[in-house]
mmCIF file of C-alpha atoms in Angstrom:
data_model
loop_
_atom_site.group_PDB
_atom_site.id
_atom_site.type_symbol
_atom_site.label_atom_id
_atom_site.label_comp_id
_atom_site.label_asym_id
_atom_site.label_seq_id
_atom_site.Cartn_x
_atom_site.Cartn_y
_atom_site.Cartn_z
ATOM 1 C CA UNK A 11 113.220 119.476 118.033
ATOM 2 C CA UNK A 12 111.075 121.112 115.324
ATOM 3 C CA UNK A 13 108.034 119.312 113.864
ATOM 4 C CA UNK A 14 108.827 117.545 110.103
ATOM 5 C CA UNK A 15 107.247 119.304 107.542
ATOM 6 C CA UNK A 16 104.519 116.857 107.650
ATOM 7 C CA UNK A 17 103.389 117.298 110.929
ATOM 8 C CA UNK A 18 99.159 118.157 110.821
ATOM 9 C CA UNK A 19 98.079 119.786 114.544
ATOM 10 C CA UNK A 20 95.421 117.717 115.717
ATOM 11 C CA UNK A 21 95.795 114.747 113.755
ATOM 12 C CA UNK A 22 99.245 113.439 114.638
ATOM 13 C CA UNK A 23 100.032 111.848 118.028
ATOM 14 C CA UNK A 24 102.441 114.437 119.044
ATOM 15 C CA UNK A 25 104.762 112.532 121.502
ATOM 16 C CA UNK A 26 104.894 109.867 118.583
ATOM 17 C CA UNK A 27 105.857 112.377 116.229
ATOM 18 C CA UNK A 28 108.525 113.664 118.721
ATOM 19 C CA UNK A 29 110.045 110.428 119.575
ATOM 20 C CA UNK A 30 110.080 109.524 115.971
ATOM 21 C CA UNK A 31 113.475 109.854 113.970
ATOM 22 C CA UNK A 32 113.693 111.448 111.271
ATOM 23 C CA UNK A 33 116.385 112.008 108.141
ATOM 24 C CA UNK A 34 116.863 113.773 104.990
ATOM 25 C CA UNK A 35 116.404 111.980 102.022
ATOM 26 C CA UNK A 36 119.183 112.872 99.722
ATOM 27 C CA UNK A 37 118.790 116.558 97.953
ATOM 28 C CA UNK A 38 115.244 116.075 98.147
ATOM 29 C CA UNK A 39 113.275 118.623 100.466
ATOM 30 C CA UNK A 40 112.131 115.433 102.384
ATOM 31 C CA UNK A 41 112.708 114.845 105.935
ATOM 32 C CA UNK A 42 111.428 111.616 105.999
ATOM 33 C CA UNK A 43 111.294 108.596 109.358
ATOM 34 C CA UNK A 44 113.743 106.033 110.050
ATOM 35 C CA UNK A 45 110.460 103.939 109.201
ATOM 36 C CA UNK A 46 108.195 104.131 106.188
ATOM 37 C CA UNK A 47 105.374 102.199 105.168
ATOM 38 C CA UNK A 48 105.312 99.735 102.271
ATOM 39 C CA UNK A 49 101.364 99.283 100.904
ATOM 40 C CA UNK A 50 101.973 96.276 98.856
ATOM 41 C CA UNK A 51 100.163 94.289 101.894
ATOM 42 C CA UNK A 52 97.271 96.020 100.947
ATOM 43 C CA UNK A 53 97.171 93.763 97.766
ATOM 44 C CA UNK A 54 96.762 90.318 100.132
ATOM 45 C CA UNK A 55 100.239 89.423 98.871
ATOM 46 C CA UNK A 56 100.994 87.836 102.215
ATOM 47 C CA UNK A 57 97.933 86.683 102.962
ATOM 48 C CA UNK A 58 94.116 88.817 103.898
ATOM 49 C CA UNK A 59 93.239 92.099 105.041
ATOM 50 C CA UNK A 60 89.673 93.524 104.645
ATOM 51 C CA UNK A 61 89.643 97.605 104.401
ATOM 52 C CA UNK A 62 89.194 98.396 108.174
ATOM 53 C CA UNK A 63 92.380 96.723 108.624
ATOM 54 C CA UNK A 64 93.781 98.356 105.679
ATOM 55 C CA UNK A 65 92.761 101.996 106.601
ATOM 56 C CA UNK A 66 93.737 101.540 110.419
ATOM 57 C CA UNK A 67 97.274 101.009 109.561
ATOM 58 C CA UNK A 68 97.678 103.483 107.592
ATOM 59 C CA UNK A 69 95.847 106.157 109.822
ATOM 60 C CA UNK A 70 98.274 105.012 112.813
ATOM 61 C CA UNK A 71 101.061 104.740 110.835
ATOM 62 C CA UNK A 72 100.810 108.389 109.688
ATOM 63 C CA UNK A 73 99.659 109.504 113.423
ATOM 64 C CA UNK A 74 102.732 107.694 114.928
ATOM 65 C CA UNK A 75 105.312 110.136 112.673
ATOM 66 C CA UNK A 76 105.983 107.733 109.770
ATOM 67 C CA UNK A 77 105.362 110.084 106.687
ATOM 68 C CA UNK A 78 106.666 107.749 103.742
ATOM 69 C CA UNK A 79 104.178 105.331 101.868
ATOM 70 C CA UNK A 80 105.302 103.517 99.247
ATOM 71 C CA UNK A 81 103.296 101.386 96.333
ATOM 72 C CA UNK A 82 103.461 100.353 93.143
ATOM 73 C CA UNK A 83 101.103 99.163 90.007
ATOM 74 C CA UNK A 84 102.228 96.022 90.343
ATOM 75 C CA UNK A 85 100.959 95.196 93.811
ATOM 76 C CA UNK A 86 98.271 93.232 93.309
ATOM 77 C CA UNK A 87 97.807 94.865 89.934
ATOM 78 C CA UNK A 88 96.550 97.696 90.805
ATOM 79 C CA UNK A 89 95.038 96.824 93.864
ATOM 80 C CA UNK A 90 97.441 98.243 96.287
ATOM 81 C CA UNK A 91 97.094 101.881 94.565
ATOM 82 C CA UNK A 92 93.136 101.647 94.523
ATOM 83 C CA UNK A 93 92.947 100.710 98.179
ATOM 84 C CA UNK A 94 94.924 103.644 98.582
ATOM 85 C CA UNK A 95 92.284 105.782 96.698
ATOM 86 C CA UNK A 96 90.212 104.685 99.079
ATOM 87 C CA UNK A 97 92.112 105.293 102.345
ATOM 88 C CA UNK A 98 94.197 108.615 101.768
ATOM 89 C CA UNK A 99 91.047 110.911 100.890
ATOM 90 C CA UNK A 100 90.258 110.376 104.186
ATOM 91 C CA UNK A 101 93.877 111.523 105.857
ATOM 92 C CA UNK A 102 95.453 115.037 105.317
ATOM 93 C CA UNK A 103 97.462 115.186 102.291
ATOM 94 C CA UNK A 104 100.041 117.172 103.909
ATOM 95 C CA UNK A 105 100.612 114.459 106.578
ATOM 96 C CA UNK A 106 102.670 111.861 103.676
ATOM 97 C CA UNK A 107 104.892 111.726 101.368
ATOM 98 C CA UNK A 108 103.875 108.843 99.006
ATOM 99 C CA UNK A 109 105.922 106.869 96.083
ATOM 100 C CA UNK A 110 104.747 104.964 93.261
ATOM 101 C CA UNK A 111 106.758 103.363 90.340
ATOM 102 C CA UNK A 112 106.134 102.632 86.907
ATOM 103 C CA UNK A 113 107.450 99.578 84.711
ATOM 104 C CA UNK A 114 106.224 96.595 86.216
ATOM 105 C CA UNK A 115 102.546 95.490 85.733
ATOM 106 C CA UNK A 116 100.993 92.444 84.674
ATOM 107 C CA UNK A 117 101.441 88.465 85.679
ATOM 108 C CA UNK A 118 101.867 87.291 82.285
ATOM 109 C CA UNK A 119 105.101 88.105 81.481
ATOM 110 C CA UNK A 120 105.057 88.921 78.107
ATOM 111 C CA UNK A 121 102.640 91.708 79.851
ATOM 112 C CA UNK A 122 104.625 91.976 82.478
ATOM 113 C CA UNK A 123 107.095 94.949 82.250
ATOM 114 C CA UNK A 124 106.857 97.932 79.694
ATOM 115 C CA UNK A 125 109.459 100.421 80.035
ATOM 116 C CA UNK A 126 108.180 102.055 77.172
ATOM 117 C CA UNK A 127 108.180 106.282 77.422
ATOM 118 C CA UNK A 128 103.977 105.879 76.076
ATOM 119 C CA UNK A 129 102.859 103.330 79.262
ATOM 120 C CA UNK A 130 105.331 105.374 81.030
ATOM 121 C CA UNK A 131 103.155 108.209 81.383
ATOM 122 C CA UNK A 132 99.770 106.484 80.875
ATOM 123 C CA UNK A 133 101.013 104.367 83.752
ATOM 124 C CA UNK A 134 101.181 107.771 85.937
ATOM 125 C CA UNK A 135 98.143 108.915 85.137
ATOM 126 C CA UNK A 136 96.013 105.896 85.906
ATOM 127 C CA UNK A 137 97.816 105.420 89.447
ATOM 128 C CA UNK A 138 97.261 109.212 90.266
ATOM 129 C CA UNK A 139 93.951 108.363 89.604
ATOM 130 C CA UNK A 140 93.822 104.866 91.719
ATOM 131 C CA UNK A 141 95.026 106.945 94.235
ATOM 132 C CA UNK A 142 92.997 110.250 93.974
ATOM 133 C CA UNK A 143 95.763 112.379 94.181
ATOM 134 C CA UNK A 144 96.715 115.503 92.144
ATOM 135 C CA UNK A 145 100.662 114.203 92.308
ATOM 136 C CA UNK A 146 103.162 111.942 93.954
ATOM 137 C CA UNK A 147 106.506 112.925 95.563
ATOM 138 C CA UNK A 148 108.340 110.132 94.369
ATOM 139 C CA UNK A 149 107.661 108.624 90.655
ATOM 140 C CA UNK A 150 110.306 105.284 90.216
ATOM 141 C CA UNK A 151 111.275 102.581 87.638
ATOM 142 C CA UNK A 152 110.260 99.442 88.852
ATOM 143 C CA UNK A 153 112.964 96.610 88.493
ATOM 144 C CA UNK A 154 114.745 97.996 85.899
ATOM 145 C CA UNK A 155 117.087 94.809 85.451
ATOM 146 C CA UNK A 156 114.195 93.414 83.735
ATOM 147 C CA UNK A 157 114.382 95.948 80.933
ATOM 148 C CA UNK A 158 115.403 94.570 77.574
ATOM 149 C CA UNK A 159 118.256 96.606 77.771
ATOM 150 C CA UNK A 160 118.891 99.443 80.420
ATOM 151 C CA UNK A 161 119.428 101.628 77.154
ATOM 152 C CA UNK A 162 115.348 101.802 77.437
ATOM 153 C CA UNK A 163 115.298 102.976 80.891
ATOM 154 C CA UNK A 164 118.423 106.179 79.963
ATOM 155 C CA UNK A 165 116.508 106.721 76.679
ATOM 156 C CA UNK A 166 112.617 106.254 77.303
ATOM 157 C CA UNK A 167 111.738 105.840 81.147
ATOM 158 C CA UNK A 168 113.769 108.541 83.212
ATOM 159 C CA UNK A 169 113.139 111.563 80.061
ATOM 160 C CA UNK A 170 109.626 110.347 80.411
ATOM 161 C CA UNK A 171 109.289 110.717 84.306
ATOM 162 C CA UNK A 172 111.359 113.924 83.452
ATOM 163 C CA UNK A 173 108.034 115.124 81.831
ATOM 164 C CA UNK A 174 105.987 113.883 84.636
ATOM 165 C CA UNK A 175 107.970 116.455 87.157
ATOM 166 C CA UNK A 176 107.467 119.085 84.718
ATOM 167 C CA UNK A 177 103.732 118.985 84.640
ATOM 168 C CA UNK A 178 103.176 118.374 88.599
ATOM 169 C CA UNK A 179 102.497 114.825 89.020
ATOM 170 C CA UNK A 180 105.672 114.536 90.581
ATOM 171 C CA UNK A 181 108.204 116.237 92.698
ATOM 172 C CA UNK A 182 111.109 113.683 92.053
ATOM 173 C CA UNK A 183 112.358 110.649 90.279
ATOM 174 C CA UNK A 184 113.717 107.887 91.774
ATOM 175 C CA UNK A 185 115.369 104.171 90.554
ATOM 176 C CA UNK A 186 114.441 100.515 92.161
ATOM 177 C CA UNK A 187 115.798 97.275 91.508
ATOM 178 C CA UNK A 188 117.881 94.141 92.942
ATOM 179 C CA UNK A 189 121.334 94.373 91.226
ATOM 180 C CA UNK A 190 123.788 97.309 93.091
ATOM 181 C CA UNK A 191 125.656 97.562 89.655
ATOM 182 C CA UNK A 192 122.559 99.016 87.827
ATOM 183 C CA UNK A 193 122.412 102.101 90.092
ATOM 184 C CA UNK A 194 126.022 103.295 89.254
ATOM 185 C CA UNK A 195 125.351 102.723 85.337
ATOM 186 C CA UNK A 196 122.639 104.600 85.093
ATOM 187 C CA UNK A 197 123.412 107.538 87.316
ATOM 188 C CA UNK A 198 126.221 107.497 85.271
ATOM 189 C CA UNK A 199 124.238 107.752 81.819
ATOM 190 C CA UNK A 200 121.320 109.215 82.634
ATOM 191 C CA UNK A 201 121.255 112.843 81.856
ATOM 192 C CA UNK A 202 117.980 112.910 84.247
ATOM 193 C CA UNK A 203 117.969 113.921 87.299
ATOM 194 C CA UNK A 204 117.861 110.616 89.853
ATOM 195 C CA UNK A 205 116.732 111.495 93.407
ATOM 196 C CA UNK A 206 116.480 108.574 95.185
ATOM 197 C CA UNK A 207 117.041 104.911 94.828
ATOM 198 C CA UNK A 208 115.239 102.161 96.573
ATOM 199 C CA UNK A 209 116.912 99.310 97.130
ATOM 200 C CA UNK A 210 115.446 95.894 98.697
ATOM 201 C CA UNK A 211 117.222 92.988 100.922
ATOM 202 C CA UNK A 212 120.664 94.449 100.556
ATOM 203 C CA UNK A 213 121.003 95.576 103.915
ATOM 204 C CA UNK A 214 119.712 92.485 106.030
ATOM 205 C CA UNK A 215 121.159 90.201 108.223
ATOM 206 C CA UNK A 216 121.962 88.132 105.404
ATOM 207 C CA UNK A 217 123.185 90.459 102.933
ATOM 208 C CA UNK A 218 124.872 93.847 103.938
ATOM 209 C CA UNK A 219 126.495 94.664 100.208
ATOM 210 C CA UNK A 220 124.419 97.990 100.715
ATOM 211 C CA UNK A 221 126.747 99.294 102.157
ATOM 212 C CA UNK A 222 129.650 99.375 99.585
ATOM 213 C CA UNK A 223 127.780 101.813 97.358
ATOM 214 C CA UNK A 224 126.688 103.965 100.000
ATOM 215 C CA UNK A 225 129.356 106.479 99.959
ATOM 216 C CA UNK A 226 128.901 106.758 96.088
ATOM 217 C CA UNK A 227 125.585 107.760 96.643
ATOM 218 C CA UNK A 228 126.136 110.108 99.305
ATOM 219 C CA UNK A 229 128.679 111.556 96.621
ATOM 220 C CA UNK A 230 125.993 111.714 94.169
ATOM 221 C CA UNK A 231 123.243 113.557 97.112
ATOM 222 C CA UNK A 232 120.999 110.695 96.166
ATOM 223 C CA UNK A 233 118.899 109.564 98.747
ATOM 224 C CA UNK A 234 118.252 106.043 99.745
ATOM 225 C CA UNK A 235 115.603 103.689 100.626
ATOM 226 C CA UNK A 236 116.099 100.394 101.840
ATOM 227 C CA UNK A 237 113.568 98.289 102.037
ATOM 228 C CA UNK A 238 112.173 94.672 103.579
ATOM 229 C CA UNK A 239 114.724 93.882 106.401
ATOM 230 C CA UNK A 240 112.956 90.673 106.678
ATOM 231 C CA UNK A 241 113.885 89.617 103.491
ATOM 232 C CA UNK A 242 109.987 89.549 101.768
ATOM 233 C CA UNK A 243 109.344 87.016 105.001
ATOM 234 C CA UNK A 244 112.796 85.061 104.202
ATOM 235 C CA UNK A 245 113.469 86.485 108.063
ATOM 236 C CA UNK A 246 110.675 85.224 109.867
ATOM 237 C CA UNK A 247 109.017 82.563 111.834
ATOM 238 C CA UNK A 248 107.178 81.235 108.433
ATOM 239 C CA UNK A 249 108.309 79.882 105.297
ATOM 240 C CA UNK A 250 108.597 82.604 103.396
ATOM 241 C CA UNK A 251 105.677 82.886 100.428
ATOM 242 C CA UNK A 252 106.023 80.920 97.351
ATOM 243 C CA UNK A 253 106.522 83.553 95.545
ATOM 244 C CA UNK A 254 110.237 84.304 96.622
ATOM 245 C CA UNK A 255 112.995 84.419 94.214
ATOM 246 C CA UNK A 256 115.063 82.376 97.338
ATOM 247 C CA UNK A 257 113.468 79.384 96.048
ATOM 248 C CA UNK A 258 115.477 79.650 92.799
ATOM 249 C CA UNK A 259 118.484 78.993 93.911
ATOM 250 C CA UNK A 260 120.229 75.638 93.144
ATOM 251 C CA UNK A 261 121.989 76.091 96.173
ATOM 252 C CA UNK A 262 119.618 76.242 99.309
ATOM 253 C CA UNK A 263 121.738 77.479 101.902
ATOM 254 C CA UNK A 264 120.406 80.583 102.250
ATOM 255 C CA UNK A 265 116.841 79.357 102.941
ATOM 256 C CA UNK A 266 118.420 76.797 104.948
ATOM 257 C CA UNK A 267 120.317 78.876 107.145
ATOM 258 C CA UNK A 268 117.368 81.747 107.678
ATOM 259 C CA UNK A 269 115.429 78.840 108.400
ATOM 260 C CA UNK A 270 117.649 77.435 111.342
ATOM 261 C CA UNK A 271 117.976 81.484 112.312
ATOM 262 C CA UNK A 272 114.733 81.816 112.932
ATOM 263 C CA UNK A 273 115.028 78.328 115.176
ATOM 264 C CA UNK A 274 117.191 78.847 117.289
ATOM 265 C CA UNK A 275 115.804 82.337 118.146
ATOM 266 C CA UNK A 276 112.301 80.471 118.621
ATOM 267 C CA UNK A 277 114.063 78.791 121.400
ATOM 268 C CA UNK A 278 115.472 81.229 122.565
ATOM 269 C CA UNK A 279 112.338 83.168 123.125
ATOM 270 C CA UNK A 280 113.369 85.618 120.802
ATOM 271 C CA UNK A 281 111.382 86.919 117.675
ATOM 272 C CA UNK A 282 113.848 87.094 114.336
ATOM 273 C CA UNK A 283 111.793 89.663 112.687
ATOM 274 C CA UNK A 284 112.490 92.167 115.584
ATOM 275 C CA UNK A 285 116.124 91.144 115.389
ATOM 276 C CA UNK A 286 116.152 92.196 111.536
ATOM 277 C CA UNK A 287 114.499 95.755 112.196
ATOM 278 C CA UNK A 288 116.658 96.115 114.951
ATOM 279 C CA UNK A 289 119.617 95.710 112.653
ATOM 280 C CA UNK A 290 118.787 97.884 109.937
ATOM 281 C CA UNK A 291 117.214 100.484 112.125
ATOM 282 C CA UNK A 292 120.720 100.915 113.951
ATOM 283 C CA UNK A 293 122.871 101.144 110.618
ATOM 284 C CA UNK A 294 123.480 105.091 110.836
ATOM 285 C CA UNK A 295 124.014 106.065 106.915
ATOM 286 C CA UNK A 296 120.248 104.594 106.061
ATOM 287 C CA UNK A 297 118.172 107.211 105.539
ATOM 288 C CA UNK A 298 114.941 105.140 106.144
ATOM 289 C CA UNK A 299 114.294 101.561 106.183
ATOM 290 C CA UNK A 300 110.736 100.436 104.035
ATOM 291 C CA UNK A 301 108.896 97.445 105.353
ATOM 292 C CA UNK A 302 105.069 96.158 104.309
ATOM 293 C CA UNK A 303 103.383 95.550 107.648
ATOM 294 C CA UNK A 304 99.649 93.956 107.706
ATOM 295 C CA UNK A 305 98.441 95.100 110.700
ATOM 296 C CA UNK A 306 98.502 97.753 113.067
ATOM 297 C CA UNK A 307 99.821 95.554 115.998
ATOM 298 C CA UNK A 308 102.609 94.768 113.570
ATOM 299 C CA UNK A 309 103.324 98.769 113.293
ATOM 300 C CA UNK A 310 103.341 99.292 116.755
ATOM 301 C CA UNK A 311 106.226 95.765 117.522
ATOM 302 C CA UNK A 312 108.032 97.638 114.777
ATOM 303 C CA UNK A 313 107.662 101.277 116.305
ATOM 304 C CA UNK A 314 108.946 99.979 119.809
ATOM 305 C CA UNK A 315 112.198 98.635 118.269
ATOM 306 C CA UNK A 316 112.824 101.645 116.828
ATOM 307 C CA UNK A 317 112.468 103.679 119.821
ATOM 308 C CA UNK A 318 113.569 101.251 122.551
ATOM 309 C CA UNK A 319 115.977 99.211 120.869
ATOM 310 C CA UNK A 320 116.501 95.513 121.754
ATOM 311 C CA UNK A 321 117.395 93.753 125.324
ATOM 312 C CA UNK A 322 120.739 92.410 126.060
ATOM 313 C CA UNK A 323 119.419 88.708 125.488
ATOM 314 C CA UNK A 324 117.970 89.606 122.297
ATOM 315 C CA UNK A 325 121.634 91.303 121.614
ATOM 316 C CA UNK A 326 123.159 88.245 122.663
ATOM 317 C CA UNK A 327 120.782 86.150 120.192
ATOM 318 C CA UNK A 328 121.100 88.546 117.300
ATOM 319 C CA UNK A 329 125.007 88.341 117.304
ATOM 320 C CA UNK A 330 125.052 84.527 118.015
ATOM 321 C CA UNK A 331 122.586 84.469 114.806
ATOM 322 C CA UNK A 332 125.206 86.998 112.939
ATOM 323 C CA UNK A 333 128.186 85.074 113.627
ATOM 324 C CA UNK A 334 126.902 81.413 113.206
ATOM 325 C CA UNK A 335 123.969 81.474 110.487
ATOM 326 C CA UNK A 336 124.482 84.884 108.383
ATOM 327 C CA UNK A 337 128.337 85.713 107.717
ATOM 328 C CA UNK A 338 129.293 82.596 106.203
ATOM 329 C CA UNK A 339 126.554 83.689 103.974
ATOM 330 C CA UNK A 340 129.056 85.840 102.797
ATOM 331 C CA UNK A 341 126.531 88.267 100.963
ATOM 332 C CA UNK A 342 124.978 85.703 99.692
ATOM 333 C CA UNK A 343 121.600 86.714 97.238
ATOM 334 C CA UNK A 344 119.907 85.706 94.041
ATOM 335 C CA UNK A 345 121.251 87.972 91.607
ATOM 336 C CA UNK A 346 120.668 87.279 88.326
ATOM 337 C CA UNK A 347 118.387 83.841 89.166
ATOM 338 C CA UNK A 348 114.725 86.178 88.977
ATOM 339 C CA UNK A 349 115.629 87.603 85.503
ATOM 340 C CA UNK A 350 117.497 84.562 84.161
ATOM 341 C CA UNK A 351 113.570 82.899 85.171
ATOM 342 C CA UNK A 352 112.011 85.581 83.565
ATOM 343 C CA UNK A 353 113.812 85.759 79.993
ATOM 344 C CA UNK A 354 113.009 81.740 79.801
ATOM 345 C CA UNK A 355 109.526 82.011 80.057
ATOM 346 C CA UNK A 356 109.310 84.755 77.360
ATOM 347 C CA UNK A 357 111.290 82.595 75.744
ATOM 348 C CA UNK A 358 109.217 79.494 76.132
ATOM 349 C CA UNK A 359 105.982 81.774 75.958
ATOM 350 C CA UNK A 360 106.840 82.009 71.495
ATOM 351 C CA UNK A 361 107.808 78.638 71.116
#
């Protein structure tokens, strides 16, 4: 098998790199691993990490054969991007592909989102110079549901990130957000060029609707990211952070039923979040599956499902899990809850 583009002699761990799967990313020239790297841990969004931490994941993520990192103004508010200008000086350039996003930025939420074409490119600008870098492979619209109207994001956003690719501080554009429906519409509208999308907690143990626009995509050669197969910590042995959107929901069932998930594989001696990888890692039409990670013993857990799969027990648990917990879920997710929230609180923000 040949080396991916992004293979550095005498930086990578060469056996990783060759026992590392890798995939085309849509139309894009980007072979890219069934694992990439999400940085918004960087920002202490689930909880600590001092730089040391911080750099070491990144260095053996990239020396393992992952080649994706992905971040975002809005981790941390900047903070994710300018530990990044700290760390990827230090690594070869050639060894990643990184992705950053534009649209979301602030915690008050009046400040919050600007899909404006103006912040649009200042936005680019300032995180290409968080991060130090000349350009970024992937520039994306962050959440676009929470535009006003997605009229903004055909009109103002994607001809704007159209301009970004034509001066170099981007090779391609790429679309994020929660609701599937979005991605159709605007591919359908926009008269932009979408590479990629990126789409989050849609192909889970919970929630597998992924799947039912795949082939569209695929029709369209867009490539496809899906990211956080434990659910932003919904999937895990911890409640997840305060933060999530699952909390919302009138109707708890979903947290409920994650919750007694992640029970019974805790005594079963078996650890949910490996379960979750597993299960997106073996879904062949992904392209590459995004998860945050805040540590590098994290990295390697995740690394060894990839490349050694699951035991029969754990099988046994993970379909037990499937069949009793997370199909009469039925696809169950909180669309439309997070930007029914968010419209309120501008609303109650002018009274």
């Amino acid at each position: 098998m040949m080396h991916p583009k992004t293979y550095v002699e005498g930086f990578h761990n060469e056996d990783s790199v060759k026992s590392m799967t890798y995939n085309m990313l849509g139309a894009t020239d980007m072979c890219v691993s069934a694992l990439s790297l999400g940085t918004s841990p960087l920002a202490c969004i689930y909880g600590n990490m001092n730089f040391d931490e911080s750099f070491s994941l990144v260095e053996n993520a990239l020396k393992s054969g992952i080649n994706m990192l992905d971040t975002a103004p809005w981790y941390g508010h900047g903070t994710s991007e300018s530990v990044l200008g700290q760390i990827l000086p230090k690594l070869p350039r050639k060894s990643y592909y990184i992705n950053t996003k534009v649209g979301r930025y602030d915690p008050e939420p009046e400040r919050m989102f600007d899909f404006s074409a103006e912040r649009t490119l200042r936005s680019v600008d300032k995180s290409l110079q968080r991060m130090d870098l000349e350009y970024v492979d992937i520039i994306q619209v962050h959440d676009m549901e929470f535009a006003p109207s997605l009229d903004i994001i055909i009109n103002e956003t994607l001809p704007a990130l159209q301009k970004v690719v034509d001066q170099g501080k981007a090779r391609y554009i790429g679309i994020t957000g929660y609701p599937l429906e979005n991605y159709r519409k605007v591919l359908e509208r926009s008269s932009v060029k979408i590479d990629t999308i990126l789409s989050y907690t849609h192909y889970a143990l919970h929630d597998t609707s992924l799947l039912t626009i795949l082939p569209y995509l695929k029709e369209k050669c867009v490539g496809v990211i899906n990211a956080s197969p434990v659910v932003m910590g919904l999937l895990s042995n911890q409640a997840p952070p305060s933060w999530h959107p699952a909390y919302l929901m009138e109707d708890k069932t979903l947290l409920e039923n994650c919750q007694l998930a992640a029970k019974y594989c805790q005594d079963h001696g078996v650890d949910i979040v490996k379960l979750a990888f597993h299960f997106a890692f073996i879904q062949p039409d992904i392209t590459t599956t995004l998860a945050g990670m805040t540590s590098t013993a994290e990295l390697n857990k995740n690394l060894d499902v990839l490349q050694n799969g699951i035991t029969e027990h754990e099988k046994e648990t993970l379909n037990y899990i499937l069949s009793t917990y997370m199909k009469p879920l039925n696809n169950t997710n909180w669309d439309g809850i997070e930007t029914t929230a968010f419209w309120e609180d501008i609303a109650a923000s002018k009274r």
